[in-house]
Amino acid sequence: MKPRIWLDGAALRANVAAFAALGAPVAAVVKNDGYGWGALRLARELDGVVESYVVADEDELAALRPGTKRPVRLLADVPAARLRSVVDLGGIPNCSSRESVAAAAGEAARRGGLTVRVGILDAAGWSAIRAEEAAVFASTLAGTALAVELWTHVSSTARAGAILAGFSAARETFVRAGIPVVSTDVASTGSASVANAHDRLRIGIGLFGGRLGTPIATRCALRVEAPLVRLYVQGGIGFAGYGDRRIPDASEIAVLRCGYGDGYPKGMAGAADILSVGMQYTTRVRRAATDPCVLIGATDDLDQLAAEAGITPHELVVGLA
Ligand SMILES: *Cc1c(COP(=O)(O)O)cnc(C)c1O
């Protein structure tokens, strides 16, 4: 007796369409092996509807490549020794240091041109340049055969204005220095909007149905079905679990075979009708005596579920993976 936990491919594709409706194609972020669900598995579901993929590094590129012919963008700089194989594999590397620009420039000369990514803070702390460094950085690119995809990451709502202003200033600087800026991308799920659409949207948690507060009509692509182990009538005791949750007498309690050992968040205890979450079992006040019982499904809101559990939607998704 085990829970079944799976992904709804149609929901994944509908979520891509919901973001693309903002006016730019979706680059599916499948780092950490597709948020734990398997990058190849996600590519199998999504390859027909996404523009490209985003991975962390060259190892993830190599693992994903058998599953797609689309471009794969790397968040990190590539060690010089592996740059050629990354480009051969259709990876678009990031450059955030003189050394990585020098290696890419060499490769560009050999090939008659090459596109790299340059991230402006908050791109990713370990692979970005600061907006103030744009002029100096542009001078290292000048005279090479490199074209640039300029990007940033709006990682904080509070600093969104400053991040985007720094990004625009850096872009101006690059263009004035004569660097070919061939595309720009700035938004992930939480900052996705018409204004931030640019040339593509980098969507990770949004594929699964997360919105991070954005008003986008995603739907939950996760489904968790838990076998019903036992139904019993609560009589006289008046509490569930270990006595910290009072419930009305004569409530009917369902014991379900799915617990935090399966990735169902322990913090769900106390939310809605969930009484307790143990390693293997969850108890809830009976809603309907269905077996199996749907603990998470298409009608759930991933943002809200995660908030009830006191975690982020990212933690919920990788935990269930
Ligand atoms: C992880 C990541 C994303 C995707 O973020 P979500 O919130 O999951 O959509 C986008 N861009 C960068 C730079 C990232 O590191």
mmCIF file of C-alpha atoms and ligand atoms in Angstrom, residues 29 31 35 75 123-124 151 153 187-190 202-206 212 314, ligand 1:
data_model
loop_
_atom_site.group_PDB
_atom_site.id
_atom_site.type_symbol
_atom_site.label_atom_id
_atom_site.label_comp_id
_atom_site.label_asym_id
_atom_site.label_seq_id
_atom_site.Cartn_x
_atom_site.Cartn_y
_atom_site.Cartn_z
ATOM 1 C CA VAL A 29 14.085 26.012 -16.089
ATOM 2 C CA LYS A 31 17.896 22.772 -13.020
ATOM 3 C CA TYR A 35 13.193 20.301 -9.778
ATOM 4 C CA LEU A 75 23.287 29.717 -15.521
ATOM 5 C CA ALA A 123 21.387 37.212 -12.132
ATOM 6 C CA ALA A 124 22.846 34.622 -9.803
ATOM 7 C CA TRP A 151 19.855 38.758 -18.523
ATOM 8 C CA HIS A 153 16.942 37.791 -12.242
ATOM 9 C CA ALA A 187 11.713 37.298 -15.486
ATOM 10 C CA SER A 188 11.120 34.032 -13.687
ATOM 11 C CA THR A 189 7.765 32.865 -12.308
ATOM 12 C CA GLY A 190 7.492 35.467 -9.562
ATOM 13 C CA ARG A 202 12.511 31.676 -17.574
ATOM 14 C CA ILE A 203 9.885 29.592 -15.822
ATOM 15 C CA GLY A 204 10.577 26.891 -13.268
ATOM 16 C CA ILE A 205 8.016 26.524 -10.497
ATOM 17 C CA GLY A 206 5.345 27.996 -12.772
ATOM 18 C CA LEU A 212 4.478 33.159 -6.503
ATOM 19 C CA HIS A 314 9.724 25.020 -4.684
HETATM 20 C C1 LIG B 1 15.711 28.922 -10.661
HETATM 21 C C2 LIG B 1 15.782 30.069 -11.565
HETATM 22 C C3 LIG B 1 14.679 30.446 -12.344
HETATM 23 C C4 LIG B 1 13.337 29.792 -12.208
HETATM 24 O O1 LIG B 1 12.746 30.257 -11.015
HETATM 25 P P1 LIG B 1 11.230 29.883 -10.645
HETATM 26 O O2 LIG B 1 10.940 30.755 -9.476
HETATM 27 O O3 LIG B 1 11.242 28.444 -10.272
HETATM 28 O O4 LIG B 1 10.423 30.163 -11.852
HETATM 29 C C5 LIG B 1 14.816 31.481 -13.239
HETATM 30 N N1 LIG B 1 15.991 32.140 -13.367
HETATM 31 C C6 LIG B 1 17.073 31.823 -12.612
HETATM 32 C C7 LIG B 1 18.315 32.606 -12.763
HETATM 33 C C8 LIG B 1 17.010 30.796 -11.678
HETATM 34 O O5 LIG B 1 18.078 30.497 -10.939
#
